[in-house]
Amino acid sequence: MESSTSWPLLFVVIFLPLLGAVFVALVRGDEEILAHNVRNVAILSCLCTFLIALLIWAQFDAGKANFQMVENYKWLPGFSVSFKLGIDGFSLFFVVLTTFLVFLCILWRWSDVKNSPKKYTIILLTLETMVVGSFLSIDLISFYVFFEGMLIPLFFLIGMFGDNQRSFLAYKFFIYSLFSSSLLMLAIILIYREAGTTDLELVLSHSFSVEMQFRLWGLLFTAFAVRTPIWPLHGWLPELNVSMPLTGSVMMSGVIIKTGGYGFLRFLLPIAPTANQELAPIAVGLAVVTIFYASLVALVQSDARRRIAYVSILQMGIVTAAIFAMDVEAMEGAVILMLAHGVACGALFFCISVFDRRVFFGETREFNGLAKTMPRLAIFFVIFILAFVGIPGTSGFVGQFLVVLGTFKSHTGIALATSIGFALGTILLLFVFLQMFMGKAEDPRSGAAKVRDIGLKEGLILLPLAALVLWIGIFPSSFLTPMHASIEKLGIEYLMATSVPFDAPVREEGAGR
Amino acid sequence: MALIAIFTPLIAALFARLLYRLIPDRLGQFFLSASLGASAVLSSLIFWDVAIGNAPYSVHLFNWMKIGGTSLDWSFRFDALSSVMMVVTSGSAFLISIYALGYMRSDPSASRFQGFLLLFVFGMLLLVSADNLAQFLFGWIGVGIFTWLLIGFWYEKPSAASAAYKTIVIFALADVILLLGVSSVYTLFGSLEYDSIFALLPARAEDAIILAGVEFNAVTVLCVLLFIGAMAKSAQIGLHVWLEGAMEAPIPAVALIASATTFTASLFLVIRLSPLYDLSETALTFLAIVGAATALFGATMASWQTDIKKILAYATCSQAGFVFMGFGLSAYQAGIFHLFTQAFFQSLLFLAAGSVIYALSGERNIRNMGGLWRHIHLSYALMVVAALALMGIWPFSGYWSKSVILDLAWGSNTLLGTIVYGIGIIFSFLTAFYMARLIFVVFHGKSRADERVMAHIRRPLTIMTAPMAVLVAGALFAGILGQHFFVGSEMAAFWGEVIPSLDTHEAMESAADPSRMIVLAPQIVSGFAIIAAFLFYYAAPSLPGKIVRKAPLLARLFEKQFYIDALYQKALAAPVFELGRFLWDKGEIGIVNGLAGRGIASNLYYLATKLSVLQNMNAYRYAFVMIASVILCLSWLALKVN
């Protein structure tokens, strides 16, 4: 093991939740004691994980562009496959965000799950391990294991705790995932055959032949586009968001779909720059279609959860367009936007899950006039909507501003599409507020008149999210500075790789074989 | 000190929200109002130091974000322009909030109203004191959001809720254009700070950009983009459709929106960037055209409406159009002078109208009023003064700012100037007409109100009249006192480098001298308009009805507000909804779910059940399949490589 720090922090931050899950599995006792103990174990392990993630942030050297705190464990020594972990400007905040959101999810007493807190906790903790692991792996095989491994707890989540459509949805999700994971597997095999290693640092320093780059681009783009999701591969997300338990939706929209955009930045662009130079217009085109398609479809949704899901797809379209614009500022904007979306969208799902705890949750159009009965929730809801759609002072604006400013010069079309996308997001989501919170609570069926406002505990969970939203909005430097070096490096290397004439590809003969 | 002036409203509002359980409601409202007062006093001190003492300065807080090579800071700029705007904003907001203490007394959520008011003012103060365009945008969109909150203040009324939503839709769409304008500023100048933009101006003035294959002057493009973005907030024609709905807001909020925040924000943008605008004749002409169209449109609509709030709303948008028309002739100083004077009489008009509505227990239709002057003398007197000021009658304050623009138009001796002057005369006529109509119909003639309403007629409370008294002093004297600084002999010294000095200085000088025919013409026209209104609405009240019956087509056009709103509904909103529904039905449910989801999935599912591998659909099996496939692939890979 070679580690720059005395403690293998990255290893710990990945596997601590799994350890917690094991402990949870071992808890026995009658129902009440069980629930109590499960909760305590889960909170403890999540809190520790989150604190370690913060420690990693504190130790992170913002000046370095390369991977830091690298930990290398021999895994399959015969095939130069190792279990290698490292962190850089791209992954740092995703790790922090994941651990933070899981911690809040655990605190948010999973009352939307009627049976078995134990199973639910195990699933959530395993999911955390998988997500954090996929952000921290810098070996293709271990990345693949984590990236696909996070589907396992998700299947359980849908299959065990979803609504009455769950078996069909689980199946549908499975089809999409199978599609994406087989493409990713194929890409990894191709990379391994040419570069002779799955170590990401070595793979990135290898220059792939142009034909290979085109192949890899196609495979990787499609694989990650399913996860992002990009039109027309988005069909799995909205339905899933609607029928999952809401903490599952928090994780799904908050971090899991971010692995798609992360994959573009981490693998696709550095591995296939020359191909990207040619093919980026396809990606941008699909992203722009996604923006408008998702906003049009969102327009006719009456259920808030489905509408939010489509607006999430819209935002991921913006992120993808910004990534493929290949501009350092726009890429910084895209990463900030993914973080901002993770916080705001997760927070919105927390807000909506309040109803699940109060009353049976039907479609949100059955509620109106909630501002009267739930003024505190209304305030939080407004803040998170505004953050979601990029109103200045909140996290979304920083992303929006960087994306639009960055793309305007060279890709005015992208700037236009993304800024319209943000406006459409505003229009779409404020309608949710209009529908649910404004107007009069007349319909006695809705029960809106009787719904209790959020209490102190719920407020204390939403408050840090609101604070985070404002923090990113007002002092974005504390987030932009650590990621800057890595993004700039990607930009420079991309520029160098693509400035070589198209028909004279640099290829180190036999480097891989 | 300067920062305290800006942040007091925000801190007070947050403080009051956090402690609302501990302090009595009424006390909280007074506290909020007082904090606006503190902000107003501090702003006046800043104004004294900066504008009168001629010592502009800026305050840097800390870095906001780094973009490319440049860094954007949280920093504030205090010069003649921003300090005037700060005084106008916090001053009139303070008076309006005192008025609201009385007007909203019986409303259970009056303290929420005060809180929104404070946040609104905070957004506006941030906007005017910003040192760069990003921070300006912060305040700008903030003002939009708080306008939305205030319009939707009575959110239980469906009409208020949907009006608020409509407003934010228009604002959001216009902000796209504004954001693109800001991006083009960044692209052209490599910075968003005002000083660096202005420093680079001479070098970039002739740069061109190519849009859709046609070459344009870059400065023109960005000026036009920024102006279109700004049009929504001042309800310029085309983007005015939110205006009528905005009257759902409580009247103190409307007064603030019209006189010191939302409307002025967009006028302020042009003044702040006046060195930029001054370089582009095309952009200025565009401003003049849009302004002229809005001035006439608003004035026509105001003459037609029967809702007292809507009359004043259209009056406001018409006035803003007039100022934009003036900007078209580079009359920036006159524009800000008008902003300054109208803050008094515009808010006075709304507050006096509020006291009329208050007296009649919420009645807003002027056809149900009449003869009120006997009952509420004070509101009557205030309304008359404010109306005369709005008409621009000598020596009320509106005269001083308006005549400068008209005078300049004539003095500029260009075609555009002459046209602007001509439209200005028509505008003066219409303004005088609808204001006189309002006065005659509401306060004179026979009483047409309900008996029950008349029985409960209420005089405005002292707490409502006190702020109006201050405003009436402004409506009377602000013009004559301010003209030397804003547009007169002290002008160059007062503005310093903030607004470009013009050769037309002399024209402005002569505006102070009302002896020439050109200056008298608007006065005479206004006089005729008042007489016409007197004939129509006092002497022969049946006349307007007859005329309307003679021209049913025109009446219908007015009734539907020239069909602009209907056009948007039919040509934009409806097809978009149709398309959305089509994509949802056919695209989502049909193709995406059908092929990739329900089609393949259900076939495979069927197959699987036949093979009874996945008989009980449990997730364990999926997990098994996933893990198995990973292991299989891995071992295949291992074998292959060996």
XYZ file of C-alpha atoms in Angstrom, chain B residues 69-640:
572
model
C -8.735 35.741 -15.667
C -10.959 38.220 -13.933
C -12.286 38.143 -10.465
C -15.731 39.245 -9.454
C -15.963 40.860 -6.063
C -18.749 41.700 -3.733
C -18.202 45.407 -3.896
C -20.313 48.482 -3.632
C -20.028 51.732 -5.424
C -21.216 55.005 -3.982
C -21.353 57.881 -6.402
C -23.851 60.582 -7.280
C -26.063 58.179 -9.186
C -26.191 55.352 -6.706
C -26.593 57.670 -3.741
C -29.522 59.475 -5.371
C -31.129 56.129 -6.068
C -30.487 54.938 -2.533
C -32.165 58.003 -1.090
C -35.099 57.654 -3.443
C -35.530 53.953 -2.744
C -35.105 53.863 1.002
C -36.815 57.213 1.509
C -39.966 56.409 -0.356
C -39.971 52.863 0.989
C -39.832 54.278 4.502
C -42.782 56.595 3.898
C -44.723 53.827 2.200
C -44.073 51.434 5.043
C -45.403 53.991 7.540
C -48.482 54.313 5.391
C -48.783 50.549 5.332
C -48.776 50.485 9.128
C -52.152 52.151 8.893
C -53.433 50.731 5.646
C -52.691 47.129 6.498
C -53.646 47.425 10.159
C -56.513 44.986 10.009
C -54.617 42.471 7.876
C -53.428 39.532 9.990
C -50.241 39.160 7.984
C -49.246 42.807 8.017
C -45.857 42.022 9.488
C -45.147 39.573 6.683
C -45.944 42.427 4.339
C -43.465 44.691 6.075
C -40.885 41.936 5.911
C -41.342 41.486 2.170
C -41.119 45.250 1.744
C -37.777 45.285 3.515
C -36.357 42.462 1.439
C -37.595 44.198 -1.668
C -35.792 47.379 -0.669
C -32.678 45.379 0.109
C -32.691 43.920 -3.383
C -33.070 47.367 -4.885
C -30.316 48.890 -2.750
C -28.013 46.078 -3.774
C -28.889 46.709 -7.398
C -28.187 50.422 -7.350
C -25.007 50.199 -5.330
C -23.481 47.302 -7.270
C -20.036 47.859 -8.649
C -20.273 45.224 -11.333
C -22.899 43.744 -13.575
C -22.981 40.393 -11.783
C -23.948 41.988 -8.528
C -26.354 44.170 -10.426
C -27.921 40.993 -11.757
C -28.157 39.713 -8.208
C -30.175 42.726 -7.144
C -32.095 42.728 -10.393
C -33.381 39.180 -10.173
C -33.899 39.691 -6.451
C -36.171 42.635 -7.213
C -38.054 40.409 -9.635
C -38.507 37.694 -7.013
C -39.727 40.135 -4.403
C -42.108 41.696 -6.887
C -43.471 38.190 -7.335
C -43.787 37.751 -3.582
C -45.567 41.070 -3.141
C -47.986 40.570 -6.009
C -48.778 37.172 -4.596
C -49.008 38.586 -1.107
C -52.682 37.716 -0.774
C -51.867 34.267 -2.068
C -55.216 32.833 -1.058
C -56.868 34.821 -3.819
C -56.471 32.731 -6.966
C -56.287 35.900 -9.060
C -53.355 37.202 -7.017
C -51.570 33.873 -7.153
C -51.851 33.553 -10.896
C -50.975 37.215 -11.476
C -47.812 36.717 -9.472
C -46.982 33.651 -11.509
C -47.542 35.496 -14.767
C -45.224 38.245 -13.587
C -42.410 35.876 -12.792
C -42.840 34.104 -16.115
C -42.400 37.370 -17.999
C -39.484 38.376 -15.800
C -37.756 35.027 -16.187
C -38.006 35.163 -19.968
C -36.741 38.731 -20.105
C -33.901 37.854 -17.764
C -32.658 35.380 -20.351
C -32.063 38.286 -22.706
C -30.511 40.342 -19.949
C -28.191 37.485 -19.044
C -27.146 37.191 -22.673
C -26.547 40.939 -22.678
C -24.345 40.638 -19.612
C -22.503 37.729 -21.240
C -21.867 39.794 -24.316
C -20.518 42.598 -22.153
C -18.161 40.067 -20.609
C -17.156 38.755 -24.000
C -16.505 42.200 -25.378
C -14.758 43.784 -22.427
C -13.403 40.764 -20.567
C -14.782 42.129 -17.341
C -18.010 43.000 -15.658
C -16.825 45.858 -13.497
C -18.206 49.200 -14.523
C -14.869 50.968 -14.325
C -13.027 48.500 -16.513
C -15.916 48.429 -18.991
C -15.929 52.200 -19.309
C -12.153 52.329 -19.513
C -12.180 49.982 -22.486
C -15.052 51.725 -24.215
C -13.098 53.800 -26.704
C -11.093 50.759 -27.779
C -14.114 48.531 -28.302
C -16.581 51.041 -29.696
C -16.142 49.922 -33.280
C -15.900 46.159 -32.690
C -18.290 44.072 -34.658
C -19.916 40.748 -33.997
C -21.581 38.459 -36.470
C -25.014 37.141 -35.663
C -26.754 34.804 -38.066
C -24.380 35.811 -40.815
C -24.938 39.545 -40.490
C -22.352 41.853 -39.026
C -23.500 44.124 -36.242
C -21.824 46.699 -34.104
C -21.062 44.897 -30.854
C -21.975 47.799 -28.604
C -25.310 48.181 -30.351
C -26.097 44.512 -29.931
C -25.351 44.445 -26.266
C -27.172 47.710 -25.589
C -30.255 46.369 -27.328
C -30.014 43.035 -25.489
C -29.685 44.724 -22.126
C -32.572 47.033 -22.907
C -34.891 44.240 -24.000
C -33.985 42.464 -20.793
C -34.827 45.614 -18.893
C -38.116 46.201 -20.669
C -40.062 43.669 -18.653
C -39.480 45.351 -15.334
C -40.708 48.717 -16.539
C -43.611 47.115 -18.419
C -42.574 48.460 -21.803
C -44.878 47.546 -24.624
C -44.781 43.881 -25.496
C -43.601 42.868 -22.049
C -46.249 44.788 -20.135
C -48.702 41.930 -19.795
C -47.908 41.380 -16.129
C -48.791 44.942 -15.236
C -52.533 44.657 -14.786
C -52.205 41.551 -12.678
C -49.655 43.299 -10.510
C -52.473 45.432 -9.177
C -53.440 42.419 -7.077
C -50.707 43.503 -4.703
C -51.656 45.652 -1.710
C -51.529 49.280 -2.719
C -48.455 50.253 -0.668
C -46.557 47.523 -2.496
C -47.833 48.795 -5.826
C -46.699 52.278 -4.873
C -43.233 50.971 -4.186
C -43.111 48.866 -7.348
C -44.134 51.837 -9.452
C -42.197 54.628 -7.846
C -38.966 53.345 -6.450
C -38.101 49.761 -7.256
C -39.155 47.545 -10.121
C -39.862 50.264 -12.650
C -36.912 52.412 -11.693
C -34.560 49.433 -11.765
C -34.761 49.193 -15.515
C -34.429 52.938 -16.005
C -31.444 52.830 -13.691
C -29.754 50.180 -15.822
C -29.692 52.485 -18.827
C -28.455 55.429 -16.810
C -25.738 53.357 -15.184
C -24.534 52.160 -18.551
C -25.122 55.500 -20.247
C -21.501 55.805 -21.478
C -22.145 52.557 -23.319
C -25.531 53.565 -24.680
C -24.204 56.906 -25.773
C -21.966 55.191 -28.304
C -24.768 53.597 -30.229
C -27.189 55.748 -32.166
C -29.097 52.668 -33.277
C -29.656 51.434 -29.755
C -30.779 54.890 -28.650
C -33.229 55.132 -31.506
C -34.578 51.727 -30.539
C -35.016 52.987 -26.979
C -36.836 56.041 -28.246
C -39.186 54.005 -30.422
C -40.075 51.508 -27.703
C -40.401 54.319 -25.184
C -42.662 56.345 -27.464
C -44.865 53.358 -28.239
C -45.196 52.556 -24.553
C -45.845 56.164 -23.605
C -48.760 56.371 -26.021
C -50.023 52.864 -25.324
C -49.953 53.351 -21.555
C -51.631 56.732 -21.800
C -54.395 55.357 -24.023
C -54.982 52.442 -21.719
C -55.028 54.724 -18.701
C -57.713 56.838 -20.372
C -59.801 53.752 -20.973
C -59.536 51.790 -17.728
C -62.093 52.117 -14.973
C -60.138 50.460 -12.171
C -58.360 53.206 -10.224
C -55.310 51.027 -9.588
C -55.034 50.010 -13.219
C -55.316 53.595 -14.388
C -52.359 54.477 -12.245
C -50.504 51.341 -13.330
C -50.782 52.256 -16.987
C -49.867 55.820 -16.103
C -46.670 54.492 -14.553
C -45.713 52.432 -17.569
C -46.503 55.360 -19.821
C -44.263 57.628 -17.742
C -41.451 55.088 -17.898
C -41.884 54.991 -21.648
C -41.560 58.763 -21.741
C -38.296 58.595 -19.842
C -36.939 55.934 -22.211
C -37.933 58.212 -25.049
C -35.809 60.872 -23.393
C -32.919 58.432 -23.109
C -33.174 58.020 -26.843
C -31.973 61.620 -27.024
C -29.248 60.999 -24.427
C -31.222 62.898 -21.797
C -29.854 60.726 -18.989
C -29.644 63.520 -16.450
C -33.206 64.485 -17.183
C -34.166 60.850 -16.845
C -32.706 60.435 -13.396
C -34.157 63.797 -12.435
C -37.544 62.513 -13.459
C -36.940 59.342 -11.475
C -36.224 61.528 -8.498
C -39.299 63.731 -8.810
C -41.702 60.967 -9.792
C -40.723 58.971 -6.727
C -42.675 61.611 -4.801
C -45.743 62.125 -6.906
C -46.042 58.611 -8.226
C -46.077 57.101 -4.747
C -48.325 59.928 -3.591
C -50.787 59.093 -6.347
C -50.921 55.451 -5.348
C -51.129 56.179 -1.650
C -53.892 58.747 -2.167
C -55.721 56.246 -4.368
C -55.180 53.792 -1.544
C -56.891 56.122 0.863
C -59.822 56.382 -1.540
C -60.050 52.589 -1.709
C -59.675 52.488 2.056
C -62.517 54.979 2.416
C -64.794 52.920 0.187
C -64.004 49.591 1.851
C -62.099 48.133 -1.069
C -64.052 49.546 -4.031
C -61.730 50.047 -6.996
C -64.019 50.812 -9.909
C -64.184 54.550 -10.517
C -67.684 54.232 -11.960
C -68.841 53.368 -8.470
C -67.272 56.455 -6.954
C -68.019 60.119 -7.553
C -68.570 63.140 -5.391
C -66.035 61.977 -2.876
C -64.332 65.299 -2.346
C -66.904 66.284 0.255
C -66.083 63.242 2.351
C -62.339 62.950 2.107
C -61.027 66.469 1.490
C -57.474 65.643 2.360
C -57.159 62.725 -0.040
C -58.757 64.922 -2.667
C -56.243 67.706 -2.185
C -53.330 65.289 -2.220
C -54.592 63.575 -5.316
C -54.971 66.873 -7.138
C -51.442 67.955 -6.308
C -50.030 64.599 -7.362
C -52.059 64.656 -10.567
C -50.857 68.137 -11.451
C -47.299 67.057 -10.782
C -47.739 64.023 -13.020
C -49.209 66.152 -15.772
C -46.159 68.350 -15.573
C -47.977 71.586 -14.807
C -45.846 74.503 -13.711
C -44.548 74.784 -10.968
C -45.163 71.254 -9.699
C -42.153 69.001 -9.639
C -43.117 66.941 -12.670
C -42.863 70.061 -14.794
C -39.164 70.518 -14.164
C -38.119 67.076 -15.192
C -40.502 66.662 -18.107
C -39.923 69.983 -19.734
C -36.203 69.288 -19.824
C -36.797 66.231 -21.966
C -39.246 67.990 -24.285
C -37.037 71.015 -24.525
C -34.075 68.889 -25.344
C -36.066 67.073 -27.996
C -36.885 70.323 -29.717
C -33.429 71.764 -29.181
C -31.619 68.757 -30.617
C -32.791 69.770 -34.110
C -32.829 66.252 -35.463
C -35.619 64.267 -37.031
C -35.739 61.929 -34.045
C -35.839 64.905 -31.707
C -38.736 66.468 -33.554
C -40.690 63.235 -33.574
C -40.014 62.753 -29.870
C -41.223 66.277 -29.250
C -44.392 65.657 -31.222
C -45.116 62.426 -29.393
C -44.289 64.195 -26.154
C -47.003 66.745 -26.868
C -49.574 64.030 -27.549
C -48.369 62.253 -24.450
C -48.822 65.431 -22.405
C -52.330 65.796 -23.710
C -53.273 62.215 -22.874
C -51.625 62.359 -19.455
C -53.507 65.494 -18.512
C -56.687 63.994 -19.906
C -56.663 60.749 -17.977
C -55.555 62.347 -14.748
C -58.254 65.001 -15.010
C -60.750 62.262 -15.863
C -59.703 60.367 -12.769
C -60.151 63.426 -10.567
C -63.527 64.382 -12.034
C -64.988 60.910 -12.000
C -63.779 59.959 -8.559
C -64.198 63.166 -6.641
C -66.811 65.208 -8.471
C -70.249 64.699 -9.861
C -72.913 62.609 -8.258
C -72.089 59.860 -5.864
C -72.548 56.482 -7.543
C -71.381 54.381 -4.676
C -73.446 51.838 -2.831
C -75.370 53.268 0.124
C -73.876 50.796 2.514
C -70.396 51.736 1.348
C -71.138 55.409 1.715
C -72.407 54.825 5.223
C -69.103 53.319 6.278
C -66.867 55.829 4.587
C -63.591 56.102 6.456
C -61.151 58.970 6.663
C -57.511 57.918 6.333
C -55.721 57.438 9.631
C -53.146 59.987 10.744
C -50.428 57.406 10.264
C -51.467 57.254 6.632
C -51.709 60.987 6.052
C -48.364 61.833 7.650
C -46.218 60.125 5.011
C -48.445 61.545 2.302
C -47.813 65.025 3.663
C -44.083 64.503 3.261
C -44.601 63.234 -0.267
C -46.787 66.189 -1.171
C -43.987 68.519 -0.139
C -41.772 66.591 -2.547
C -44.356 66.777 -5.307
C -44.464 70.522 -4.823
C -40.832 71.432 -4.333
C -38.524 68.573 -5.366
C -38.403 69.777 -8.933
C -37.608 73.376 -8.315
C -35.054 72.552 -5.647
C -33.321 69.760 -7.497
C -33.122 71.150 -10.978
C -29.872 73.025 -10.486
C -28.076 69.895 -9.465
C -29.671 67.367 -11.733
C -29.993 69.241 -14.978
C -29.089 72.845 -14.353
C -25.973 74.873 -13.795
C -24.447 72.544 -11.212
C -24.996 69.527 -13.423
C -21.451 68.817 -14.527
C -20.066 69.060 -11.026
C -22.869 67.035 -9.536
C -22.653 64.038 -11.816
C -18.907 64.094 -12.267
C -17.928 61.239 -14.544
C -20.958 59.085 -13.845
C -23.031 60.268 -16.767
C -21.466 61.550 -19.957
C -21.711 65.321 -20.304
C -23.405 66.393 -23.458
C -23.065 69.257 -25.851
C -26.767 69.793 -25.372
C -26.047 71.332 -22.032
C -27.417 74.677 -23.214
C -30.736 73.187 -24.122
C -31.035 71.973 -20.593
C -30.086 75.347 -19.213
C -32.778 77.075 -21.160
C -35.313 74.565 -19.913
C -35.327 76.418 -16.640
C -36.723 79.465 -18.367
C -40.436 78.963 -19.135
C -40.867 81.945 -21.377
C -40.407 80.332 -24.741
C -43.246 79.014 -26.805
C -41.794 75.508 -26.979
C -41.859 75.208 -23.250
C -45.348 76.625 -23.036
C -46.830 74.290 -25.627
C -47.147 71.238 -23.334
C -48.768 73.453 -20.707
C -51.323 74.755 -23.147
C -52.051 71.283 -24.475
C -52.483 69.995 -20.946
C -54.883 72.825 -20.269
C -56.984 71.825 -23.254
C -56.927 68.233 -22.055
C -58.200 69.229 -18.651
C -60.983 71.229 -20.249
C -61.848 68.258 -22.457
C -61.957 65.971 -19.449
C -64.110 68.535 -17.650
C -66.580 68.528 -20.542
C -66.660 64.771 -20.892
C -66.786 63.702 -17.320
C -68.275 66.636 -15.421
C -70.342 68.809 -17.668
C -71.755 66.111 -19.961
C -71.100 62.680 -18.428
C -73.196 60.924 -21.049
C -70.916 62.044 -23.866
C -68.137 59.406 -23.554
C -70.681 56.595 -23.737
C -72.126 57.998 -26.948
C -68.731 58.329 -28.548
C -67.826 54.773 -27.596
C -71.029 53.526 -29.198
C -70.087 55.356 -32.371
C -66.776 53.553 -32.608
C -67.341 50.006 -31.409
C -64.280 48.613 -33.139
C -61.915 50.995 -31.441
C -63.623 50.395 -28.129
C -63.133 46.686 -28.525
C -59.481 47.209 -29.352
C -59.049 49.192 -26.154
C -61.073 46.726 -24.154
C -58.765 43.902 -25.227
C -55.644 46.039 -24.803
C -54.799 45.796 -28.476
C -54.987 41.995 -28.243
C -51.359 41.697 -27.151
C -52.096 39.464 -24.199
C -54.533 37.376 -26.206
C -51.934 36.982 -28.926
C -49.438 35.616 -26.439
C -52.003 33.231 -25.068
C -53.135 31.978 -28.447
C -49.923 32.076 -30.407
C -47.385 31.158 -27.737
C -48.750 29.603 -24.594
C -51.386 27.385 -26.171
C -49.187 25.779 -28.870
C -46.416 25.180 -26.356
C -48.859 23.394 -24.091
C -50.170 21.414 -27.039
C -46.660 20.394 -27.994
C -45.889 19.425 -24.417
C -48.998 17.291 -24.221
C -48.210 15.708 -27.560
C -44.672 14.837 -26.489
C -45.949 13.431 -23.220
C -48.637 11.301 -24.827
C -46.740 10.168 -27.851
C -43.120 10.612 -26.895
C -42.953 9.643 -23.261
C -45.776 7.205 -22.813
C -45.720 5.989 -26.373
C -42.183 5.693 -27.606
C -39.706 6.039 -24.777
C -41.685 3.922 -22.356
C -43.221 1.774 -25.013
C -40.137 0.680 -26.873
C -37.444 0.859 -24.296
C -39.602 0.263 -21.308
C -42.926 -1.419 -21.666
C -42.169 -2.989 -25.007
C -38.868 -4.683 -24.410
C -39.362 -4.924 -20.715
C -42.739 -6.578 -20.873
C -41.669 -8.993 -23.586
C -38.621 -9.995 -21.643
C -40.685 -10.161 -18.546
C -43.064 -12.481 -20.297
C -40.176 -14.593 -21.482
C -38.689 -14.696 -18.054
C -41.903 -15.784 -16.419
C -42.225 -18.503 -19.029
C -38.761 -19.660 -18.206
C -39.717 -19.265 -14.561
C -36.343 -17.809 -13.775
C -37.720 -14.580 -12.486
C -40.997 -15.912 -11.307
C -41.509 -13.846 -8.222
C -40.003 -10.657 -9.460
C -37.799 -10.155 -6.503
C -34.865 -7.887 -6.503
C -32.508 -10.489 -5.118
C -32.450 -12.128 -8.476
C -31.504 -8.898 -10.209
C -28.705 -8.444 -7.816
C -27.622 -11.948 -8.535
C -27.761 -11.333 -12.276
C -25.755 -8.150 -11.927
C -23.050 -9.655 -9.760
C -22.909 -12.741 -11.900
C -22.466 -10.698 -15.042
C -19.673 -8.691 -13.474
C -17.888 -11.827 -12.355
C -18.377 -13.458 -15.715
C -16.999 -10.471 -17.560
C -14.068 -10.234 -15.221
C -13.127 -13.846 -15.617
C -13.561 -13.656 -19.361
C -11.257 -10.657 -19.376
C -8.717 -12.495 -17.270
C -8.742 -15.512 -19.578
C -8.596 -13.408 -22.693
